[in-house]
mmCIF file of C-alpha atoms in Angstrom:
data_model
loop_
_atom_site.group_PDB
_atom_site.id
_atom_site.type_symbol
_atom_site.label_atom_id
_atom_site.label_comp_id
_atom_site.label_asym_id
_atom_site.label_seq_id
_atom_site.Cartn_x
_atom_site.Cartn_y
_atom_site.Cartn_z
ATOM 1 C CA MET A 1 -3.300 4.624 -25.873
ATOM 2 C CA SER A 2 -0.200 3.140 -25.091
ATOM 3 C CA ILE A 3 1.575 4.123 -21.969
ATOM 4 C CA LEU A 4 4.474 5.532 -24.111
ATOM 5 C CA ASP A 5 1.656 8.036 -25.757
ATOM 6 C CA THR A 6 0.517 8.893 -22.368
ATOM 7 C CA TYR A 7 3.729 10.185 -21.019
ATOM 8 C CA ASP A 8 4.597 11.639 -24.294
ATOM 9 C CA ASN A 9 1.333 14.127 -23.934
ATOM 10 C CA LEU A 10 2.323 14.946 -20.533
ATOM 11 C CA LYS A 11 4.936 18.584 -20.177
ATOM 12 C CA PRO A 12 8.731 17.916 -19.834
ATOM 13 C CA GLU A 13 9.147 18.348 -16.282
ATOM 14 C CA GLN A 14 6.048 16.553 -15.777
ATOM 15 C CA ARG A 15 8.056 13.313 -17.570
ATOM 16 C CA ARG A 16 11.056 14.178 -15.932
ATOM 17 C CA SER A 17 9.576 13.997 -12.300
ATOM 18 C CA LEU A 18 7.468 11.222 -12.878
ATOM 19 C CA GLY A 19 10.444 9.246 -14.483
ATOM 20 C CA PHE A 20 12.647 9.964 -11.128
ATOM 21 C CA LEU A 21 9.300 9.317 -8.805
ATOM 22 C CA LEU A 22 9.493 6.202 -10.808
ATOM 23 C CA GLY A 23 13.256 5.275 -10.063
ATOM 24 C CA ILE A 24 12.891 6.591 -5.982
ATOM 25 C CA GLY A 25 9.769 4.431 -5.850
ATOM 26 C CA LEU A 26 11.735 1.186 -6.922
ATOM 27 C CA PHE A 27 14.231 1.434 -4.737
ATOM 28 C CA PHE A 28 11.874 1.519 -1.851
ATOM 29 C CA TRP A 29 10.008 -0.968 -2.291
ATOM 30 C CA ILE A 30 12.994 -3.295 -2.955
ATOM 31 C CA SER A 31 14.037 -1.804 0.571
ATOM 32 C CA ILE A 32 10.903 -2.544 2.140
ATOM 33 C CA THR A 33 10.581 -6.083 0.422
ATOM 34 C CA THR A 34 13.718 -7.385 1.155
ATOM 35 C CA LEU A 35 12.239 -8.170 5.111
ATOM 36 C CA LEU A 36 8.869 -9.153 3.797
ATOM 37 C CA PRO A 37 9.510 -13.263 3.878
ATOM 38 C CA THR A 38 12.895 -12.610 6.231
ATOM 39 C CA LEU A 39 11.885 -10.522 9.451
ATOM 40 C CA PRO A 40 9.045 -12.686 10.834
ATOM 41 C CA THR A 41 12.337 -15.915 10.325
ATOM 42 C CA TYR A 42 15.144 -13.454 12.114
ATOM 43 C CA ILE A 43 12.373 -12.719 14.816
ATOM 44 C CA LYS A 44 12.206 -16.375 15.193
ATOM 45 C CA TYR A 45 15.811 -16.751 15.139
ATOM 46 C CA LEU A 46 16.464 -14.337 18.326
ATOM 47 C CA GLY A 47 14.004 -16.656 19.968
ATOM 48 C CA GLY A 48 10.369 -15.101 19.224
ATOM 49 C CA THR A 49 7.498 -16.918 19.754
ATOM 50 C CA ARG A 50 4.586 -16.989 17.413
ATOM 51 C CA SER A 51 2.919 -13.743 19.633
ATOM 52 C CA GLN A 52 6.154 -12.302 19.922
ATOM 53 C CA ILE A 53 6.576 -12.206 15.816
ATOM 54 C CA GLY A 54 2.977 -10.988 15.655
ATOM 55 C CA LEU A 55 3.435 -8.362 18.253
ATOM 56 C CA VAL A 56 6.743 -7.129 16.097
ATOM 57 C CA MET A 57 5.269 -7.414 12.985
ATOM 58 C CA GLY A 58 2.710 -5.417 13.774
ATOM 59 C CA SER A 59 3.830 -3.053 15.495
ATOM 60 C CA PHE A 60 5.471 -1.264 12.118
ATOM 61 C CA ALA A 61 1.779 0.488 11.898
ATOM 62 C CA ILE A 62 2.206 1.913 15.178
ATOM 63 C CA GLY A 63 4.751 4.177 13.289
ATOM 64 C CA LEU A 64 1.970 4.404 10.418
ATOM 65 C CA LEU A 65 -1.026 5.213 12.802
ATOM 66 C CA CYS A 66 0.902 8.326 14.868
ATOM 67 C CA SER A 67 2.782 9.553 11.524
ATOM 68 C CA ARG A 68 -0.169 9.623 8.877
ATOM 69 C CA THR A 69 -1.357 12.714 10.249
ATOM 70 C CA LEU A 70 1.053 15.150 10.927
ATOM 71 C CA LEU A 71 2.897 13.926 7.550
ATOM 72 C CA GLY A 72 -0.288 14.480 5.584
ATOM 73 C CA TYR A 73 -0.414 18.372 6.942
ATOM 74 C CA LEU A 74 3.215 18.600 5.905
ATOM 75 C CA ALA A 75 2.585 17.334 2.488
ATOM 76 C CA ASP A 76 -0.300 19.680 1.980
ATOM 77 C CA THR A 77 1.102 22.810 3.764
ATOM 78 C CA LYS A 78 4.519 22.785 3.200
ATOM 79 C CA SER A 79 6.428 20.124 0.993
ATOM 80 C CA ARG A 80 5.347 17.079 -0.743
ATOM 81 C CA LYS A 81 8.794 16.386 -1.905
ATOM 82 C CA LEU A 82 9.985 16.719 1.577
ATOM 83 C CA VAL A 83 7.794 14.009 3.337
ATOM 84 C CA LEU A 84 9.060 11.850 0.324
ATOM 85 C CA CYS A 85 12.884 12.568 1.759
ATOM 86 C CA ILE A 86 11.292 11.359 5.185
ATOM 87 C CA GLY A 87 10.418 8.145 4.023
ATOM 88 C CA ILE A 88 13.193 7.268 1.761
ATOM 89 C CA PHE A 89 14.956 8.138 5.115
ATOM 90 C CA VAL A 90 13.611 6.346 7.522
ATOM 91 C CA ALA A 91 13.650 2.968 4.692
ATOM 92 C CA GLY A 92 17.309 3.155 4.978
ATOM 93 C CA LEU A 93 17.627 3.901 8.534
ATOM 94 C CA ALA A 94 15.873 1.737 9.551
ATOM 95 C CA PRO A 95 17.299 -2.010 8.043
ATOM 96 C CA LEU A 96 20.544 -0.583 10.415
ATOM 97 C CA GLY A 97 18.419 -0.733 13.437
ATOM 98 C CA TYR A 98 17.509 -4.629 13.032
ATOM 99 C CA LEU A 99 20.901 -5.056 12.823
ATOM 100 C CA LEU A 100 22.462 -3.503 15.604
ATOM 101 C CA ILE A 101 19.781 -4.353 18.031
ATOM 102 C CA GLN A 102 19.678 -8.271 18.657
ATOM 103 C CA SER A 103 16.226 -9.059 20.969
ATOM 104 C CA VAL A 104 12.948 -9.008 20.212
ATOM 105 C CA PHE A 105 11.352 -6.307 22.615
ATOM 106 C CA PRO A 106 13.677 -3.631 21.397
ATOM 107 C CA LEU A 107 13.143 -4.730 18.081
ATOM 108 C CA ILE A 108 9.625 -3.219 18.318
ATOM 109 C CA VAL A 109 10.211 0.256 18.527
ATOM 110 C CA VAL A 110 12.694 -0.174 15.254
ATOM 111 C CA ARG A 111 9.713 -1.816 13.855
ATOM 112 C CA ALA A 112 7.431 1.186 15.120
ATOM 113 C CA ILE A 113 9.888 3.799 13.946
ATOM 114 C CA HIS A 114 10.700 2.205 10.316
ATOM 115 C CA GLY A 115 6.345 2.352 9.768
ATOM 116 C CA ILE A 116 6.980 5.812 10.240
ATOM 117 C CA SER A 117 8.646 5.117 5.788
ATOM 118 C CA ILE A 118 5.643 3.603 4.415
ATOM 119 C CA ALA A 119 2.936 6.581 6.255
ATOM 120 C CA ALA A 120 5.510 9.314 4.173
ATOM 121 C CA PHE A 121 6.547 7.681 1.463
ATOM 122 C CA THR A 122 2.477 6.527 0.239
ATOM 123 C CA THR A 123 1.541 10.194 1.320
ATOM 124 C CA ALA A 124 3.833 12.098 -0.716
ATOM 125 C CA TYR A 125 4.772 9.893 -3.572
ATOM 126 C CA SER A 126 0.689 9.068 -4.468
ATOM 127 C CA ALA A 127 -0.197 13.056 -3.777
ATOM 128 C CA LEU A 128 2.582 14.317 -5.929
ATOM 129 C CA VAL A 129 1.468 11.544 -8.942
ATOM 130 C CA VAL A 130 -2.030 13.078 -8.727
ATOM 131 C CA ASP A 131 -0.506 16.590 -8.804
ATOM 132 C CA PHE A 132 1.288 15.681 -11.989
ATOM 133 C CA ALA A 133 -1.570 13.567 -13.837
ATOM 134 C CA PRO A 134 -4.272 15.224 -16.094
ATOM 135 C CA ILE A 135 -7.535 14.642 -13.877
ATOM 136 C CA GLN A 136 -8.923 12.451 -17.562
ATOM 137 C CA LYS A 137 -6.059 10.340 -17.163
ATOM 138 C CA ARG A 138 -5.917 9.996 -13.207
ATOM 139 C CA GLY A 139 -6.472 6.618 -13.050
ATOM 140 C CA GLU A 140 -4.528 5.556 -15.919
ATOM 141 C CA LEU A 141 -1.564 7.169 -14.406
ATOM 142 C CA ILE A 142 -1.857 6.415 -11.054
ATOM 143 C CA GLY A 143 -2.153 2.244 -12.028
ATOM 144 C CA TYR A 144 1.327 3.230 -14.117
ATOM 145 C CA MET A 145 2.943 4.773 -11.291
ATOM 146 C CA SER A 146 2.269 2.537 -8.580
ATOM 147 C CA LEU A 147 3.932 -0.457 -11.220
ATOM 148 C CA VAL A 148 6.804 0.300 -8.827
ATOM 149 C CA THR A 149 4.569 -1.517 -5.518
ATOM 150 C CA PRO A 150 4.604 -5.223 -7.696
ATOM 151 C CA ILE A 151 7.903 -4.828 -9.654
ATOM 152 C CA GLY A 152 9.826 -3.506 -6.010
ATOM 153 C CA MET A 153 7.752 -7.088 -4.497
ATOM 154 C CA SER A 154 9.098 -9.345 -7.387
ATOM 155 C CA ILE A 155 12.621 -8.316 -7.177
ATOM 156 C CA GLY A 156 13.076 -7.514 -3.398
ATOM 157 C CA PRO A 157 11.540 -10.556 -1.452
ATOM 158 C CA ALA A 158 13.508 -13.158 -3.866
ATOM 159 C CA LEU A 159 16.907 -11.017 -2.916
ATOM 160 C CA GLY A 160 15.628 -10.854 0.410
ATOM 161 C CA GLY A 161 15.539 -14.797 0.694
ATOM 162 C CA PHE A 162 18.821 -15.332 -1.539
ATOM 163 C CA LEU A 163 20.986 -13.030 0.906
ATOM 164 C CA GLN A 164 19.114 -14.502 4.363
ATOM 165 C CA GLU A 165 20.266 -18.268 2.919
ATOM 166 C CA PHE A 166 23.777 -17.473 1.377
ATOM 167 C CA SER A 167 25.216 -14.648 2.942
ATOM 168 C CA GLY A 168 23.248 -14.123 6.114
ATOM 169 C CA TYR A 169 21.223 -11.476 7.896
ATOM 170 C CA THR A 170 23.601 -8.977 8.106
ATOM 171 C CA ALA A 171 24.162 -8.685 4.151
ATOM 172 C CA LEU A 172 20.157 -8.748 4.057
ATOM 173 C CA PHE A 173 19.692 -5.884 6.825
ATOM 174 C CA ILE A 174 22.577 -3.358 4.868
ATOM 175 C CA THR A 175 21.395 -4.262 0.995
ATOM 176 C CA SER A 176 17.763 -3.128 2.736
ATOM 177 C CA ALA A 177 19.331 0.260 4.118
ATOM 178 C CA SER A 178 21.744 0.509 0.589
ATOM 179 C CA PHE A 179 18.203 1.125 -1.619
ATOM 180 C CA GLY A 180 17.219 3.264 0.644
ATOM 181 C CA PHE A 181 19.767 5.479 0.689
ATOM 182 C CA LEU A 182 19.887 5.271 -3.451
ATOM 183 C CA GLY A 183 16.092 6.678 -3.254
ATOM 184 C CA LEU A 184 17.505 9.143 -1.440
ATOM 185 C CA ILE A 185 19.930 10.559 -3.588
ATOM 186 C CA LEU A 186 17.073 10.408 -6.844
ATOM 187 C CA VAL A 187 14.877 12.990 -4.438
ATOM 188 C CA ASN A 188 17.150 15.862 -5.329
ATOM 189 C CA PHE A 189 16.109 15.800 -9.104
ATOM 190 C CA ILE A 190 12.220 16.178 -8.834
ATOM 191 C CA GLU A 191 11.044 19.166 -8.985
ATOM 192 C CA GLU A 192 8.124 20.190 -6.943
ATOM 193 C CA THR A 193 5.988 22.368 -10.366
ATOM 194 C CA SER A 194 2.659 21.981 -7.968
ATOM 195 C CA GLN A 195 2.339 24.541 -5.423
ATOM 196 C CA ILE A 196 -1.099 24.319 -4.735
ATOM 197 C CA HIS A 197 -0.600 23.959 -1.043
ATOM 198 C CA HIS A 198 1.055 27.370 -0.531
ATOM 199 C CA LYS A 199 -1.839 29.289 -1.727
ATOM 200 C CA LYS A 200 -4.004 30.727 0.284
ATOM 201 C CA THR A 201 -6.791 32.075 -1.303
ATOM 202 C CA SER A 202 -10.650 32.152 -0.242
ATOM 203 C CA GLU A 203 -10.634 29.265 -3.336
ATOM 204 C CA ALA A 204 -8.346 27.081 -1.322
ATOM 205 C CA LYS A 205 -9.865 27.577 2.145
ATOM 206 C CA GLY A 206 -13.093 26.565 0.795
ATOM 207 C CA LYS A 207 -12.293 23.119 -0.401
ATOM 208 C CA ILE A 208 -10.693 22.013 2.678
ATOM 209 C CA ARG A 209 -12.175 20.138 5.672
ATOM 210 C CA ASN A 210 -10.952 19.566 9.145
ATOM 211 C CA PHE A 211 -9.819 16.376 10.172
ATOM 212 C CA GLN A 212 -13.602 15.561 12.084
ATOM 213 C CA GLN A 213 -15.213 16.906 9.163
ATOM 214 C CA MET A 214 -13.384 13.946 7.058
ATOM 215 C CA VAL A 215 -13.848 11.390 9.302
ATOM 216 C CA ARG A 216 -17.680 11.917 9.839
ATOM 217 C CA SER A 217 -17.893 12.030 5.598
ATOM 218 C CA HIS A 218 -19.458 9.158 4.357
ATOM 219 C CA SER A 219 -16.922 9.486 1.345
ATOM 220 C CA LEU A 220 -14.097 8.749 2.757
ATOM 221 C CA VAL A 221 -15.417 6.387 6.034
ATOM 222 C CA ILE A 222 -15.924 3.996 3.797
ATOM 223 C CA PRO A 223 -12.671 3.602 1.761
ATOM 224 C CA ALA A 224 -11.093 3.415 5.295
ATOM 225 C CA LEU A 225 -13.286 0.750 6.692
ATOM 226 C CA ILE A 226 -12.722 -1.119 3.483
ATOM 227 C CA LEU A 227 -8.730 -0.217 3.908
ATOM 228 C CA LEU A 228 -9.200 -1.566 7.432
ATOM 229 C CA MET A 229 -10.282 -4.387 6.714
ATOM 230 C CA ILE A 230 -7.840 -5.365 4.088
ATOM 231 C CA GLY A 231 -5.332 -3.900 6.501
ATOM 232 C CA LEU A 232 -5.745 -6.597 8.882
ATOM 233 C CA LEU A 233 -6.196 -9.705 5.803
ATOM 234 C CA PHE A 234 -2.568 -7.835 5.176
ATOM 235 C CA GLY A 235 -0.886 -8.008 8.098
ATOM 236 C CA SER A 236 -1.676 -11.497 9.350
ATOM 237 C CA LEU A 237 -0.180 -12.689 6.073
ATOM 238 C CA ILE A 238 2.525 -10.897 5.748
ATOM 239 C CA THR A 239 2.866 -12.799 9.877
ATOM 240 C CA PHE A 240 1.793 -15.756 9.156
ATOM 241 C CA LEU A 241 2.765 -17.169 5.029
ATOM 242 C CA PRO A 242 6.002 -17.260 5.744
ATOM 243 C CA LEU A 243 5.914 -19.233 9.286
ATOM 244 C CA PHE A 244 3.281 -21.454 8.067
ATOM 245 C CA LEU A 245 5.521 -22.269 4.104
ATOM 246 C CA GLN A 246 8.371 -22.732 6.617
ATOM 247 C CA GLU A 247 6.521 -25.435 9.177
ATOM 248 C CA THR A 248 4.302 -27.550 6.331
ATOM 249 C CA ASN A 249 7.746 -28.862 4.412
ATOM 250 C CA LEU A 250 5.910 -28.137 1.067
ATOM 251 C CA GLY A 251 8.877 -26.897 -0.706
ATOM 252 C CA LEU A 252 7.922 -23.302 -1.287
ATOM 253 C CA GLY A 253 9.244 -20.051 -0.042
ATOM 254 C CA ALA A 254 7.504 -17.224 1.112
ATOM 255 C CA GLY A 255 9.999 -14.675 -1.739
ATOM 256 C CA LEU A 256 8.421 -17.353 -3.710
ATOM 257 C CA PHE A 257 4.728 -16.316 -3.053
ATOM 258 C CA TYR A 258 5.629 -13.090 -2.992
ATOM 259 C CA THR A 259 7.134 -12.787 -6.664
ATOM 260 C CA VAL A 260 4.048 -14.528 -7.919
ATOM 261 C CA ALA A 261 1.952 -12.526 -5.954
ATOM 262 C CA ALA A 262 3.778 -9.326 -7.580
ATOM 263 C CA ILE A 263 3.804 -10.862 -11.145
ATOM 264 C CA GLY A 264 -0.114 -10.714 -10.774
ATOM 265 C CA SER A 265 -0.142 -7.485 -8.417
ATOM 266 C CA PHE A 266 1.703 -5.837 -12.112
ATOM 267 C CA SER A 267 -0.743 -7.593 -14.346
ATOM 268 C CA SER A 268 -3.666 -5.822 -12.905
ATOM 269 C CA ARG A 269 -2.211 -2.312 -12.322
ATOM 270 C CA ILE A 270 -1.416 -2.140 -16.161
ATOM 271 C CA PHE A 271 -4.963 -2.505 -17.167
ATOM 272 C CA ALA A 272 -6.633 -1.348 -14.369
ATOM 273 C CA GLY A 273 -6.400 2.275 -14.262
ATOM 274 C CA PRO A 274 -7.021 3.200 -18.002
ATOM 275 C CA ALA A 275 -10.227 0.562 -17.528
ATOM 276 C CA SER A 276 -11.180 3.138 -14.257
ATOM 277 C CA ASP A 277 -10.634 6.074 -16.597
ATOM 278 C CA ARG A 278 -13.427 4.264 -18.727
ATOM 279 C CA TYR A 279 -15.820 2.529 -16.722
ATOM 280 C CA GLY A 280 -15.330 4.065 -13.241
ATOM 281 C CA ARG A 281 -13.305 3.045 -10.416
ATOM 282 C CA GLY A 282 -16.480 0.946 -8.399
ATOM 283 C CA PRO A 283 -16.111 -2.673 -10.880
ATOM 284 C CA LEU A 284 -12.665 -2.821 -10.150
ATOM 285 C CA ILE A 285 -12.476 -2.282 -6.980
ATOM 286 C CA THR A 286 -15.257 -4.711 -6.589
ATOM 287 C CA VAL A 287 -13.299 -7.909 -8.988
ATOM 288 C CA SER A 288 -9.930 -6.200 -6.020
ATOM 289 C CA LEU A 289 -12.233 -7.746 -3.529
ATOM 290 C CA LEU A 290 -13.102 -11.086 -4.484
ATOM 291 C CA CYS A 291 -10.030 -11.864 -5.536
ATOM 292 C CA TYR A 292 -8.770 -11.583 -2.206
ATOM 293 C CA PHE A 293 -12.067 -13.502 -0.983
ATOM 294 C CA VAL A 294 -11.108 -16.384 -3.393
ATOM 295 C CA SER A 295 -7.035 -15.885 -2.657
ATOM 296 C CA MET A 296 -7.634 -16.421 1.242
ATOM 297 C CA LEU A 297 -9.782 -19.450 0.765
ATOM 298 C CA LEU A 298 -7.520 -21.367 -1.185
ATOM 299 C CA LEU A 299 -5.059 -21.116 1.284
ATOM 300 C CA THR A 300 -7.460 -22.844 3.695
ATOM 301 C CA GLN A 301 -7.761 -25.823 1.276
ATOM 302 C CA ALA A 302 -4.008 -25.454 0.299
ATOM 303 C CA THR A 303 -2.035 -29.069 0.116
ATOM 304 C CA ASN A 304 0.801 -28.358 -2.211
ATOM 305 C CA SER A 305 2.721 -25.690 -4.033
ATOM 306 C CA GLN A 306 0.360 -25.512 -6.911
ATOM 307 C CA GLN A 307 -2.720 -24.268 -4.868
ATOM 308 C CA ILE A 308 -0.731 -21.723 -3.068
ATOM 309 C CA LEU A 309 1.078 -19.944 -6.114
ATOM 310 C CA PHE A 310 -2.266 -19.544 -7.680
ATOM 311 C CA ALA A 311 -3.470 -18.499 -4.797
ATOM 312 C CA GLY A 312 -0.253 -15.727 -4.252
ATOM 313 C CA ILE A 313 -1.194 -14.686 -8.470
ATOM 314 C CA LEU A 314 -5.009 -13.962 -6.896
ATOM 315 C CA GLU A 315 -3.686 -12.039 -4.078
ATOM 316 C CA GLY A 316 -1.545 -10.128 -6.524
ATOM 317 C CA ILE A 317 -4.475 -9.252 -8.435
ATOM 318 C CA GLY A 318 -6.205 -8.159 -5.548
ATOM 319 C CA ALA A 319 -3.834 -5.834 -4.525
ATOM 320 C CA GLY A 320 -2.545 -4.200 -7.279
ATOM 321 C CA THR A 321 -6.153 -3.297 -8.373
ATOM 322 C CA LEU A 322 -7.423 -2.178 -5.236
ATOM 323 C CA LEU A 323 -5.432 0.151 -4.018
ATOM 324 C CA PRO A 324 -4.644 1.959 -6.583
ATOM 325 C CA MET A 325 -8.270 2.167 -7.156
ATOM 326 C CA ILE A 326 -8.947 3.101 -3.765
ATOM 327 C CA ILE A 327 -6.489 5.855 -3.809
ATOM 328 C CA ALA A 328 -7.843 7.199 -7.268
ATOM 329 C CA LEU A 329 -11.268 6.746 -5.479
ATOM 330 C CA ILE A 330 -10.478 9.387 -2.853
ATOM 331 C CA SER A 331 -8.316 11.643 -5.301
ATOM 332 C CA ASP A 332 -11.325 11.884 -7.007
ATOM 333 C CA ARG A 333 -13.162 12.819 -3.706
ATOM 334 C CA SER A 334 -10.995 15.661 -2.168
ATOM 335 C CA SER A 335 -9.565 19.180 -3.811
ATOM 336 C CA ALA A 336 -5.658 19.106 -4.304
ATOM 337 C CA TYR A 337 -5.593 21.506 -1.650
ATOM 338 C CA GLU A 338 -6.445 18.718 1.024
ATOM 339 C CA ARG A 339 -5.862 15.605 -0.444
ATOM 340 C CA GLY A 340 -2.571 14.664 1.638
ATOM 341 C CA ARG A 341 -4.856 14.861 4.393
ATOM 342 C CA VAL A 342 -7.416 13.105 2.938
ATOM 343 C CA TYR A 343 -4.544 10.556 2.960
ATOM 344 C CA SER A 344 -3.821 10.173 5.942
ATOM 345 C CA VAL A 345 -7.440 9.780 6.879
ATOM 346 C CA CYS A 346 -8.302 7.087 4.541
ATOM 347 C CA LEU A 347 -4.942 5.049 3.972
ATOM 348 C CA GLY A 348 -5.442 5.410 8.310
ATOM 349 C CA GLY A 349 -7.692 2.604 8.087
ATOM 350 C CA PHE A 350 -5.087 0.241 6.169
ATOM 351 C CA ASP A 351 -2.611 0.945 8.849
ATOM 352 C CA MET A 352 -4.385 0.580 11.754
ATOM 353 C CA GLY A 353 -5.388 -3.028 10.256
ATOM 354 C CA ILE A 354 -1.275 -3.895 10.007
ATOM 355 C CA ALA A 355 -1.397 -2.609 13.331
ATOM 356 C CA LEU A 356 -4.362 -4.592 14.866
ATOM 357 C CA ALA A 357 -3.722 -8.181 13.031
ATOM 358 C CA GLY A 358 -0.241 -8.446 14.309
ATOM 359 C CA PRO A 359 -0.575 -8.360 18.083
ATOM 360 C CA VAL A 360 -4.190 -10.117 17.984
ATOM 361 C CA VAL A 361 -3.861 -12.633 15.068
ATOM 362 C CA GLY A 362 -0.671 -13.393 17.218
ATOM 363 C CA SER A 363 -2.284 -13.939 20.492
ATOM 364 C CA LEU A 364 -4.795 -15.900 19.281
ATOM 365 C CA GLY A 365 -2.133 -18.019 16.981
ATOM 366 C CA SER A 366 -1.285 -20.716 20.173
ATOM 367 C CA ASN A 367 -5.160 -21.374 19.979
ATOM 368 C CA LEU A 368 -5.882 -21.227 15.822
ATOM 369 C CA SER A 369 -4.338 -23.418 13.138
ATOM 370 C CA TYR A 370 -3.206 -21.181 10.406
ATOM 371 C CA GLN A 371 -5.998 -22.668 8.101
ATOM 372 C CA ALA A 372 -8.020 -20.668 10.537
ATOM 373 C CA ILE A 373 -6.517 -17.810 10.109
ATOM 374 C CA PHE A 374 -6.581 -17.766 6.697
ATOM 375 C CA THR A 375 -10.768 -18.552 7.386
ATOM 376 C CA LEU A 376 -10.251 -15.069 9.514
ATOM 377 C CA ASN A 377 -8.693 -13.943 6.068
ATOM 378 C CA SER A 378 -11.871 -14.423 3.653
ATOM 379 C CA SER A 379 -14.029 -13.475 5.953
ATOM 380 C CA LEU A 380 -12.377 -10.263 5.967
ATOM 381 C CA ALA A 381 -12.597 -10.011 2.021
ATOM 382 C CA LEU A 382 -16.059 -10.845 2.475
ATOM 383 C CA VAL A 383 -17.451 -8.532 4.967
ATOM 384 C CA ALA A 384 -15.020 -5.470 2.250
ATOM 385 C CA PHE A 385 -17.018 -6.880 -0.860
ATOM 386 C CA PHE A 386 -20.239 -6.458 0.651
ATOM 387 C CA LEU A 387 -19.606 -3.438 2.618
ATOM 388 C CA PHE A 388 -18.249 -1.789 -0.395
ATOM 389 C CA ILE A 389 -21.167 -2.914 -3.285
ATOM 390 C CA SER A 390 -23.946 -1.371 -0.235
ATOM 391 C CA GLN A 391 -22.034 2.062 0.997
ATOM 392 C CA SER A 392 -19.613 3.496 -1.800
ATOM 393 C CA ASN A 393 -22.003 5.533 -2.422
ATOM 394 C CA TYR A 394 -25.192 7.716 -1.618
ATOM 395 C CA ASN A 395 -27.392 4.743 -0.799
ATOM 396 C CA LEU A 396 -27.997 1.223 -1.339
ATOM 397 C CA LYS A 397 -29.634 1.401 -4.980
ATOM 398 C CA THR A 398 -26.614 4.302 -5.897
ATOM 399 C CA SER A 399 -23.573 2.232 -4.717
ATOM 400 C CA LEU A 400 -24.473 -1.556 -6.434
ATOM 401 C CA SER A 401 -24.998 0.447 -9.675
ATOM 402 C CA PHE A 402 -21.678 2.229 -8.367
ATOM 403 C CA ALA A 403 -19.991 -0.961 -7.659
ATOM 404 C CA LEU A 404 -21.084 -2.295 -11.095
ATOM 405 C CA GLY A 405 -20.000 0.473 -13.186
ATOM 406 C CA LYS A 406 -23.410 1.424 -13.946
ATOM 407 C CA GLU A 407 -23.506 4.508 -12.336
ATOM 408 C CA LYS A 408 -20.649 7.619 -11.639
ATOM 409 C CA ASP A 409 -19.688 8.267 -8.543
ATOM 410 C CA LEU A 410 -21.956 10.715 -7.255
ATOM 411 C CA TYR A 411 -19.304 11.915 -4.943
ATOM 412 C CA ALA A 412 -16.359 12.852 -6.906
ATOM 413 C CA PHE A 413 -15.192 16.376 -7.046
ATOM 414 C CA ASN A 414 -15.418 18.101 -10.494
ATOM 415 C CA ASP A 415 -11.540 19.470 -10.332
#
């Protein structure tokens, strides 16, 4: 069945809202990713050292960590749409802060506030998509709707690099802010048809775990730990890859790396979603972690632009498969009444990884080569791989079977 066939089988109000969600997601990710290859060099331009660059970039996750739980609660008890509005608004506002505050340490505050945008957007966007998706097509629709991320990443970094080089940082930050506010306009056209978070029935109460129960649940802790490993990897990558490429003079900009990664991510998302509905989430997550490992290993040995671009493709495939599949996995393992809070717990692992990566690796950066940093990243991917194949289900046997697609997820809910 094609993408169009899948959408044709949805109700008209679902198709309309999902269409606007796609537009919102595209504007959001363009706004965010225009700064991926440019913000580290901007901080360096302001006089920041390598450790200060890591501190500013890592502070992005402070906002993520501090806001995830509250935003997940709001998404479940008030409105997914309200949380989406918060994310888009902050995405539009933060770039103006970078423009107005031109000293290194105050940027930590702006960067932390910017992190709220990711926490709000990813929680609300994912919850809305799952609300609209039929359970038998959940993985497929999550995969398709997550295509806005690689599309945005294919446009944003290239656009950001171009604006920085030919128009300067002022034009860069104004453009980033403009895309955020364009997304805010489209939010008004979404109909939040799902009212599950308003229900106070005994059925709903029986399907809501409190925070302590969630963080003690093996079914949720393992995905959170895997995302912690990958968050550490991703945080150090976005912090130091632009500097590595700038200092090694290989004739390759970070924007091109992210564009190539976006192509890999786009390609994997088209196939991963439908495949996961048919074969299970396990094998897709397993392959994605191996892609991350090989990608980082290639960066440790890279001596030319071709090797770096190949690493970028593999990193994109890893990201494009892992994140939608983890979202599908934890959606399977939660009820609709608690889903926003479950996202806050599990995706909080990713946030924590990004938060720690910048300052920790940045503080070590003066004594470590870039190759050593990428070696550390490859080790993180390998740890995540072994954690998943051994602990993703009830025991070692069922975990390995699930990771290889030989057994269903024993933690999955039936609704």
